[in-house]
Amino acid sequence: MVPKVVFGKGAFNQIGEIIAVERNGIAPFVYLIDSVFETNKAFIEDRIPLSSIDEIIYISTAEEPKTSQVDDIVSKIKKKYQYIPSGIIGIGGGSILDLSKAVAIMLTNPGSASEYQGWDLVKNKAVFHVGVPTISGTGAEVSRTTVLTGPERKLGINSDFTPFDQVILDPELIKDVPKDQWFYTGMDCYIHCIESLDGTYLNAFSQSYGEKALDLCKEIFVTNSLSKEEADAKLMMASWHGGMSIAYSQVGVAHAMSYGLAYVLGTKHGIGNCIVFDKLERYYPEGVAIFKKMKELHNISLPVGVCANVTEDQLNVMTNVALSLEPLWENALGAKWKSEVNADILKEIYRSL
């Protein structure tokens, strides 16, 4: 679990005093910030009390984070500084938060990030790392995974060393998220809940978080009676609770298939989950019905014909990536999942997207 978290309007203004106790002599703090904020420095950068040795690196999220990108950032940091940084601070959405967790891990572990894609492969404790979400829904701020696209597959670095040491939840930071992105990322949280609560891995701990996150999602996206400020604060907590639910259970069919979609077509995670989940009535009938209602209420139109031009080879790669995520399928369909789903079934769904 994340050991320290602060929540509240304006909490980001405390970042200097929060991390000061972790500064290790002249070793810098390195800030990885979504490049969307590079043109609005008053919103993020100007509020960070930088020391002369600290560094800000702006990172584009036009593509999903890659293992090669992690390796490149780690290499540059090691070449530039004599000492391992005092900490890595990630400020952005799920992509930046995942990238920050991965960089923190790879600063203390040898080799390439791709060597650690999987479950419990990390041996050495990561450097101190802080997560500051500027969009809510992914649960990346609280999860024990950092999802990366590697040379062979899209898969997380799942380990006890992955979670942030400190998270700062400030609802003010998500106030200007564009509506479509707000919906897609919020639906990532909703889909987490459906997959966790319908799964075979469910336990009372996970269920308690999943049920609360689902209630919050319905209040935000179905009831639709909250002020913007109230909705932002509650979505931030829904994301947290949804991420906690997944930390103690697992996701399911939508995530497995969206990983295949992302690996081949580069589809971003939030919208990819929505595109896939929209076609999964056979697995999550009630969850998909409510999802369609949410789409209608918020006038969201999903892309169609996403896989219209994919080749048979591409379909094979998609299905192989999806089916390789065995814990997700076992959670969704049980221990005998291989008798219930195969490449032909998945190809049929992919072709319908």
GROMACS .gro file of C-alpha atoms in nm:
model
  353
    1MET     CA    1   0.000   0.000   0.000
    2VAL     CA    2   0.104   0.362  -0.050
    3PRO     CA    3   0.230   0.455   0.300
    4LYS     CA    4   0.164   0.831   0.285
    5VAL     CA    5  -0.108   1.035   0.115
    6VAL     CA    6  -0.240   1.387   0.150
    7PHE     CA    7  -0.574   1.495   0.006
    8GLY     CA    8  -0.738   1.831  -0.035
    9LYS     CA    9  -0.785   2.142  -0.239
   10GLY     CA   10  -0.447   2.317  -0.267
   11ALA     CA   11  -0.253   2.018  -0.127
   12PHE     CA   12  -0.003   2.047  -0.414
   13ASN     CA   13   0.126   2.370  -0.258
   14GLN     CA   14   0.275   2.158   0.025
   15ILE     CA   15   0.500   1.955  -0.205
   16GLY     CA   16   0.818   2.132  -0.096
   17GLU     CA   17   0.781   2.058   0.273
   18ILE     CA   18   0.646   1.707   0.207
   19ILE     CA   19   0.954   1.591   0.014
   20ALA     CA   20   1.218   1.800   0.196
   21VAL     CA   21   1.277   1.530   0.458
   22GLU     CA   22   1.373   1.286   0.182
   23ARG     CA   23   1.644   1.502   0.027
   24ASN     CA   24   1.975   1.319   0.034
   25GLY     CA   25   2.253   1.577   0.049
   26ILE     CA   26   2.326   1.711  -0.300
   27ALA     CA   27   2.133   1.436  -0.479
   28PRO     CA   28   1.858   1.603  -0.686
   29PHE     CA   29   1.487   1.552  -0.710
   30VAL     CA   30   1.387   1.483  -1.070
   31TYR     CA   31   1.035   1.588  -1.174
   32LEU     CA   32   0.871   1.404  -1.465
   33ILE     CA   33   0.582   1.625  -1.580
   34ASP     CA   34   0.327   1.583  -1.856
   35SER     CA   35   0.428   1.817  -2.141
   36VAL     CA   36   0.070   1.948  -2.158
   37PHE     CA   37   0.172   2.176  -1.868
   38GLU     CA   38   0.485   2.310  -2.040
   39THR     CA   39   0.290   2.604  -2.184
   40ASN     CA   40   0.114   2.678  -1.855
   41LYS     CA   41   0.401   2.693  -1.610
   42ALA     CA   42   0.201   2.891  -1.356
   43PHE     CA   43  -0.022   2.588  -1.301
   44ILE     CA   44   0.254   2.341  -1.203
   45GLU     CA   45   0.619   2.443  -1.253
   46ASP     CA   46   0.607   2.784  -1.085
   47ARG     CA   47   0.461   2.623  -0.771
   48ILE     CA   48   0.750   2.378  -0.729
   49PRO     CA   49   1.027   2.500  -0.492
   50LEU     CA   50   1.323   2.379  -0.699
   51SER     CA   51   1.672   2.355  -0.557
   52SER     CA   52   1.953   2.449  -0.795
   53ILE     CA   53   2.032   2.080  -0.849
   54ASP     CA   54   1.676   1.968  -0.915
   55GLU     CA   55   1.553   1.904  -1.266
   56ILE     CA   56   1.222   1.913  -1.451
   57ILE     CA   57   1.177   1.684  -1.751
   58TYR     CA   58   0.865   1.741  -1.960
   59ILE     CA   59   0.737   1.425  -2.125
   60SER     CA   60   0.488   1.386  -2.409
   61THR     CA   61   0.203   1.142  -2.352
   62ALA     CA   62   0.109   1.122  -2.720
   63GLU     CA   63   0.206   0.754  -2.696
   64GLU     CA   64   0.171   0.501  -2.416
   65PRO     CA   65   0.486   0.465  -2.199
   66LYS     CA   66   0.743   0.220  -2.333
   67THR     CA   67   1.021   0.017  -2.172
   68SER     CA   68   1.266   0.182  -2.415
   69GLN     CA   69   1.149   0.526  -2.297
   70VAL     CA   70   1.211   0.427  -1.934
   71ASP     CA   71   1.559   0.297  -2.021
   72ASP     CA   72   1.639   0.621  -2.204
   73ILE     CA   73   1.534   0.845  -1.913
   74VAL     CA   74   1.724   0.632  -1.660
   75SER     CA   75   2.038   0.637  -1.877
   76LYS     CA   76   2.028   1.017  -1.909
   77ILE     CA   77   1.978   1.066  -1.534
   78LYS     CA   78   2.268   0.833  -1.449
   79LYS     CA   79   2.499   1.008  -1.696
   80LYS     CA   80   2.406   1.356  -1.577
   81TYR     CA   81   2.432   1.308  -1.200
   82GLN     CA   82   2.706   1.171  -0.981
   83TYR     CA   83   2.452   1.040  -0.731
   84ILE     CA   84   2.127   0.848  -0.757
   85PRO     CA   85   1.846   1.110  -0.724
   86SER     CA   86   1.687   1.180  -0.388
   87GLY     CA   87   1.357   1.105  -0.554
   88ILE     CA   88   1.142   1.091  -0.866
   89ILE     CA   89   0.825   1.301  -0.866
   90GLY     CA   90   0.568   1.220  -1.132
   91ILE     CA   91   0.308   1.486  -1.213
   92GLY     CA   92   0.045   1.395  -1.472
   93GLY     CA   93  -0.200   1.124  -1.572
   94GLY     CA   94  -0.164   0.748  -1.567
   95SER     CA   95   0.110   0.743  -1.832
   96ILE     CA   96   0.336   0.982  -1.639
   97LEU     CA   97   0.265   0.812  -1.307
   98ASP     CA   98   0.351   0.471  -1.453
   99LEU     CA   99   0.663   0.609  -1.619
  100SER     CA  100   0.775   0.765  -1.289
  101LYS     CA  101   0.729   0.441  -1.097
  102ALA     CA  102   0.927   0.253  -1.361
  103VAL     CA  103   1.212   0.507  -1.364
  104ALA     CA  104   1.233   0.492  -0.983
  105ILE     CA  105   1.261   0.112  -1.002
  106MET     CA  106   1.518   0.105  -1.282
  107LEU     CA  107   1.750   0.354  -1.109
  108THR     CA  108   1.827   0.080  -0.855
  109ASN     CA  109   1.786  -0.234  -1.064
  110PRO     CA  110   2.020  -0.349  -1.345
  111GLY     CA  111   1.930  -0.413  -1.708
  112SER     CA  112   1.631  -0.302  -1.913
  113ALA     CA  113   1.279  -0.229  -1.789
  114SER     CA  114   1.154  -0.499  -2.027
  115GLU     CA  115   1.328  -0.761  -1.810
  116TYR     CA  116   1.095  -0.677  -1.521
  117GLN     CA  117   0.761  -0.693  -1.703
  118GLY     CA  118   0.564  -0.948  -1.506
  119TRP     CA  119   0.493  -1.030  -1.144
  120ASP     CA  120   0.743  -0.991  -0.857
  121LEU     CA  121   1.061  -0.978  -1.066
  122VAL     CA  122   1.205  -0.662  -0.904
  123LYS     CA  123   1.478  -0.736  -0.647
  124ASN     CA  124   1.593  -0.396  -0.523
  125LYS     CA  125   1.390  -0.123  -0.355
  126ALA     CA  126   1.315   0.172  -0.584
  127VAL     CA  127   1.433   0.525  -0.509
  128PHE     CA  128   1.185   0.745  -0.321
  129HIS     CA  129   0.903   0.833  -0.559
  130VAL     CA  130   0.600   1.060  -0.539
  131GLY     CA  131   0.283   1.061  -0.748
  132VAL     CA  132   0.076   1.373  -0.818
  133PRO     CA  133  -0.221   1.286  -1.046
  134THR     CA  134  -0.357   1.560  -1.272
  135ILE     CA  135  -0.631   1.337  -1.411
  136SER     CA  136  -0.827   1.072  -1.223
  137GLY     CA  137  -0.952   0.725  -1.304
  138THR     CA  138  -0.655   0.503  -1.384
  139GLY     CA  139  -0.571   0.418  -1.024
  140ALA     CA  140  -0.202   0.444  -1.122
  141GLU     CA  141  -0.146   0.665  -0.819
  142VAL     CA  142  -0.212   0.372  -0.584
  143SER     CA  143  -0.148   0.054  -0.785
  144ARG     CA  144   0.146  -0.190  -0.753
  145THR     CA  145   0.201  -0.196  -1.128
  146THR     CA  146   0.349   0.027  -1.394
  147VAL     CA  147   0.208  -0.064  -1.734
  148LEU     CA  148   0.461  -0.044  -2.018
  149THR     CA  149   0.474  -0.144  -2.383
  150GLY     CA  150   0.782  -0.356  -2.432
  151PRO     CA  151   0.945  -0.517  -2.733
  152GLU     CA  152   0.721  -0.824  -2.705
  153ARG     CA  153   0.409  -0.718  -2.516
  154LYS     CA  154   0.228  -0.460  -2.309
  155LEU     CA  155   0.256  -0.565  -1.945
  156GLY     CA  156   0.313  -0.407  -1.608
  157ILE     CA  157   0.605  -0.422  -1.371
  158ASN     CA  158   0.402  -0.566  -1.083
  159SER     CA  159   0.595  -0.565  -0.755
  160ASP     CA  160   0.595  -0.460  -0.391
  161PHE     CA  161   0.852  -0.193  -0.483
  162THR     CA  162   0.630  -0.031  -0.750
  163PRO     CA  163   0.381   0.174  -0.541
  164PHE     CA  164   0.458   0.537  -0.467
  165ASP     CA  165   0.607   0.628  -0.129
  166GLN     CA  166   0.393   0.942  -0.121
  167VAL     CA  167   0.088   1.057  -0.315
  168ILE     CA  168  -0.052   1.409  -0.326
  169LEU     CA  169  -0.422   1.423  -0.422
  170ASP     CA  170  -0.531   1.777  -0.508
  171PRO     CA  171  -0.870   1.800  -0.685
  172GLU     CA  172  -0.778   2.144  -0.819
  173LEU     CA  173  -0.523   1.980  -1.050
  174ILE     CA  174  -0.791   1.793  -1.249
  175LYS     CA  175  -1.035   2.082  -1.297
  176ASP     CA  176  -0.941   2.158  -1.661
  177VAL     CA  177  -0.929   1.804  -1.804
  178PRO     CA  178  -1.110   1.799  -2.146
  179LYS     CA  179  -1.452   1.630  -2.126
  180ASP     CA  180  -1.374   1.333  -2.352
  181GLN     CA  181  -1.055   1.258  -2.162
  182TRP     CA  182  -1.239   1.302  -1.830
  183PHE     CA  183  -1.493   1.042  -1.943
  184TYR     CA  184  -1.246   0.788  -2.086
  185THR     CA  185  -1.021   0.800  -1.781
  186GLY     CA  186  -1.317   0.795  -1.543
  187MET     CA  187  -1.442   0.487  -1.725
  188ASP     CA  188  -1.107   0.318  -1.664
  189CYS     CA  189  -1.201   0.339  -1.295
  190TYR     CA  190  -1.555   0.214  -1.362
  191ILE     CA  191  -1.425  -0.080  -1.568
  192HIS     CA  192  -1.173  -0.162  -1.291
  193CYS     CA  193  -1.466  -0.192  -1.053
  194ILE     CA  194  -1.677  -0.414  -1.280
  195GLU     CA  195  -1.385  -0.646  -1.359
  196SER     CA  196  -1.276  -0.667  -0.995
  197LEU     CA  197  -1.624  -0.719  -0.847
  198ASP     CA  198  -1.719  -0.981  -1.108
  199GLY     CA  199  -1.388  -1.165  -1.076
  200THR     CA  200  -1.290  -1.494  -0.916
  201TYR     CA  201  -0.999  -1.328  -0.731
  202LEU     CA  202  -1.239  -1.113  -0.527
  203ASN     CA  203  -1.200  -1.101  -0.151
  204ALA     CA  204  -1.361  -0.888   0.120
  205PHE     CA  205  -1.073  -0.637   0.122
  206SER     CA  206  -1.087  -0.580  -0.254
  207GLN     CA  207  -1.467  -0.588  -0.257
  208SER     CA  208  -1.501  -0.310   0.000
  209TYR     CA  209  -1.287  -0.074  -0.211
  210GLY     CA  210  -1.446  -0.182  -0.541
  211GLU     CA  211  -1.801  -0.129  -0.417
  212LYS     CA  212  -1.719   0.221  -0.288
  213ALA     CA  213  -1.547   0.316  -0.614
  214LEU     CA  214  -1.844   0.186  -0.814
  215ASP     CA  215  -2.090   0.387  -0.601
  216LEU     CA  216  -1.882   0.700  -0.658
  217CYS     CA  217  -1.865   0.637  -1.035
  218LYS     CA  218  -2.244   0.601  -1.052
  219GLU     CA  219  -2.288   0.921  -0.851
  220ILE     CA  220  -2.052   1.110  -1.083
  221PHE     CA  221  -2.148   0.965  -1.421
  222VAL     CA  222  -2.512   0.853  -1.381
  223THR     CA  223  -2.677   1.071  -1.116
  224ASN     CA  224  -2.495   1.372  -1.264
  225SER     CA  225  -2.618   1.605  -0.987
  226LEU     CA  226  -2.283   1.716  -0.848
  227SER     CA  227  -2.107   2.047  -0.893
  228LYS     CA  228  -1.783   2.034  -1.094
  229GLU     CA  229  -1.580   2.080  -0.776
  230GLU     CA  230  -1.764   1.799  -0.595
  231ALA     CA  231  -1.737   1.568  -0.895
  232ASP     CA  232  -1.361   1.628  -0.925
  233ALA     CA  233  -1.301   1.549  -0.557
  234LYS     CA  234  -1.515   1.235  -0.571
  235LEU     CA  235  -1.358   1.114  -0.896
  236MET     CA  236  -1.017   1.150  -0.735
  237MET     CA  237  -1.133   0.924  -0.452
  238ALA     CA  238  -1.308   0.682  -0.691
  239SER     CA  239  -0.977   0.642  -0.874
  240TRP     CA  240  -0.799   0.574  -0.545
  241HIS     CA  241  -1.055   0.317  -0.429
  242GLY     CA  242  -1.069   0.152  -0.771
  243GLY     CA  243  -0.691   0.123  -0.777
  244MET     CA  244  -0.693  -0.026  -0.426
  245SER     CA  245  -0.953  -0.282  -0.532
  246ILE     CA  246  -0.734  -0.394  -0.822
  247ALA     CA  247  -0.423  -0.404  -0.602
  248TYR     CA  248  -0.584  -0.688  -0.406
  249SER     CA  249  -0.762  -0.864  -0.692
  250GLN     CA  250  -0.716  -0.825  -1.068
  251VAL     CA  251  -0.871  -0.677  -1.382
  252GLY     CA  252  -1.034  -0.883  -1.657
  253VAL     CA  253  -1.140  -0.919  -2.020
  254ALA     CA  254  -1.153  -0.550  -2.116
  255HIS     CA  255  -0.803  -0.478  -1.992
  256ALA     CA  256  -0.656  -0.792  -2.148
  257MET     CA  257  -0.805  -0.707  -2.487
  258SER     CA  258  -0.723  -0.336  -2.469
  259TYR     CA  259  -0.358  -0.429  -2.403
  260GLY     CA  260  -0.360  -0.620  -2.733
  261LEU     CA  261  -0.521  -0.323  -2.907
  262ALA     CA  262  -0.267  -0.081  -2.762
  263TYR     CA  263   0.031  -0.300  -2.849
  264VAL     CA  264  -0.062  -0.323  -3.218
  265LEU     CA  265  -0.242   0.006  -3.286
  266GLY     CA  266  -0.107   0.230  -3.009
  267THR     CA  267  -0.458   0.300  -2.877
  268LYS     CA  268  -0.445   0.499  -2.552
  269HIS     CA  269  -0.547   0.307  -2.242
  270GLY     CA  270  -0.863   0.491  -2.135
  271ILE     CA  271  -1.030   0.510  -2.474
  272GLY     CA  272  -0.905   0.158  -2.560
  273ASN     CA  273  -1.080   0.016  -2.255
  274CYS     CA  274  -1.400   0.195  -2.353
  275ILE     CA  275  -1.389   0.073  -2.714
  276VAL     CA  276  -1.344  -0.288  -2.599
  277PHE     CA  277  -1.580  -0.281  -2.299
  278ASP     CA  278  -1.862  -0.150  -2.519
  279LYS     CA  279  -1.862  -0.492  -2.695
  280LEU     CA  280  -1.835  -0.719  -2.392
  281GLU     CA  281  -2.203  -0.781  -2.308
  282ARG     CA  282  -2.141  -1.156  -2.302
  283TYR     CA  283  -1.898  -1.117  -2.010
  284TYR     CA  284  -2.031  -0.814  -1.822
  285PRO     CA  285  -2.400  -0.766  -1.923
  286GLU     CA  286  -2.506  -0.533  -1.641
  287GLY     CA  287  -2.180  -0.336  -1.639
  288VAL     CA  288  -2.193  -0.276  -2.015
  289ALA     CA  289  -2.558  -0.169  -1.999
  290ILE     CA  290  -2.476   0.100  -1.740
  291PHE     CA  291  -2.169   0.202  -1.944
  292LYS     CA  292  -2.387   0.261  -2.252
  293LYS     CA  293  -2.621   0.471  -2.040
  294MET     CA  294  -2.327   0.681  -1.920
  295LYS     CA  295  -2.212   0.733  -2.280
  296GLU     CA  296  -2.557   0.857  -2.373
  297LEU     CA  297  -2.590   1.087  -2.072
  298HIS     CA  298  -2.257   1.256  -2.150
  299ASN     CA  299  -2.290   1.259  -2.530
  300ILE     CA  300  -1.980   1.047  -2.583
  301SER     CA  301  -1.931   0.886  -2.924
  302LEU     CA  302  -1.667   0.615  -2.939
  303PRO     CA  303  -1.455   0.564  -3.252
  304VAL     CA  304  -1.589   0.293  -3.484
  305GLY     CA  305  -1.409   0.073  -3.734
  306VAL     CA  306  -1.095   0.075  -3.522
  307CYS     CA  307  -0.994  -0.269  -3.649
  308ALA     CA  308  -1.147  -0.237  -3.996
  309ASN     CA  309  -0.809  -0.244  -4.170
  310VAL     CA  310  -0.606  -0.472  -3.945
  311THR     CA  311  -0.438  -0.767  -4.111
  312GLU     CA  312  -0.463  -1.128  -4.000
  313ASP     CA  313  -0.106  -1.104  -3.871
  314GLN     CA  314  -0.199  -0.801  -3.660
  315LEU     CA  315  -0.503  -0.985  -3.524
  316ASN     CA  316  -0.280  -1.274  -3.430
  317VAL     CA  317  -0.049  -1.042  -3.237
  318MET     CA  318  -0.344  -0.874  -3.061
  319THR     CA  319  -0.489  -1.205  -2.949
  320ASN     CA  320  -0.150  -1.342  -2.843
  321VAL     CA  321  -0.083  -1.034  -2.629
  322ALA     CA  322  -0.430  -1.053  -2.474
  323LEU     CA  323  -0.419  -1.427  -2.406
  324SER     CA  324  -0.070  -1.405  -2.253
  325LEU     CA  325  -0.217  -1.212  -1.957
  326GLU     CA  326  -0.324  -1.529  -1.778
  327PRO     CA  327  -0.407  -1.382  -1.434
  328LEU     CA  328  -0.660  -1.146  -1.598
  329TRP     CA  329  -0.839  -1.433  -1.773
  330GLU     CA  330  -0.835  -1.650  -1.463
  331ASN     CA  331  -0.988  -1.365  -1.264
  332ALA     CA  332  -1.255  -1.311  -1.531
  333LEU     CA  333  -1.346  -1.671  -1.615
  334GLY     CA  334  -1.198  -1.895  -1.347
  335ALA     CA  335  -0.923  -2.157  -1.338
  336LYS     CA  336  -1.056  -2.334  -1.649
  337TRP     CA  337  -1.062  -2.016  -1.859
  338LYS     CA  338  -0.874  -2.177  -2.148
  339SER     CA  339  -1.180  -2.390  -2.222
  340GLU     CA  340  -1.400  -2.079  -2.246
  341VAL     CA  341  -1.200  -1.841  -2.460
  342ASN     CA  342  -0.962  -1.876  -2.754
  343ALA     CA  343  -0.803  -1.674  -3.034
  344ASP     CA  344  -1.104  -1.713  -3.267
  345ILE     CA  345  -1.344  -1.571  -3.007
  346LEU     CA  346  -1.116  -1.273  -2.943
  347LYS     CA  347  -1.064  -1.209  -3.315
  348GLU     CA  348  -1.442  -1.192  -3.358
  349ILE     CA  349  -1.461  -0.925  -3.087
  350TYR     CA  350  -1.162  -0.733  -3.224
  351ARG     CA  351  -1.318  -0.728  -3.573
  352SER     CA  352  -1.636  -0.575  -3.426
  353LEU     CA  353  -1.454  -0.275  -3.274
   0.00000   0.00000   0.00000
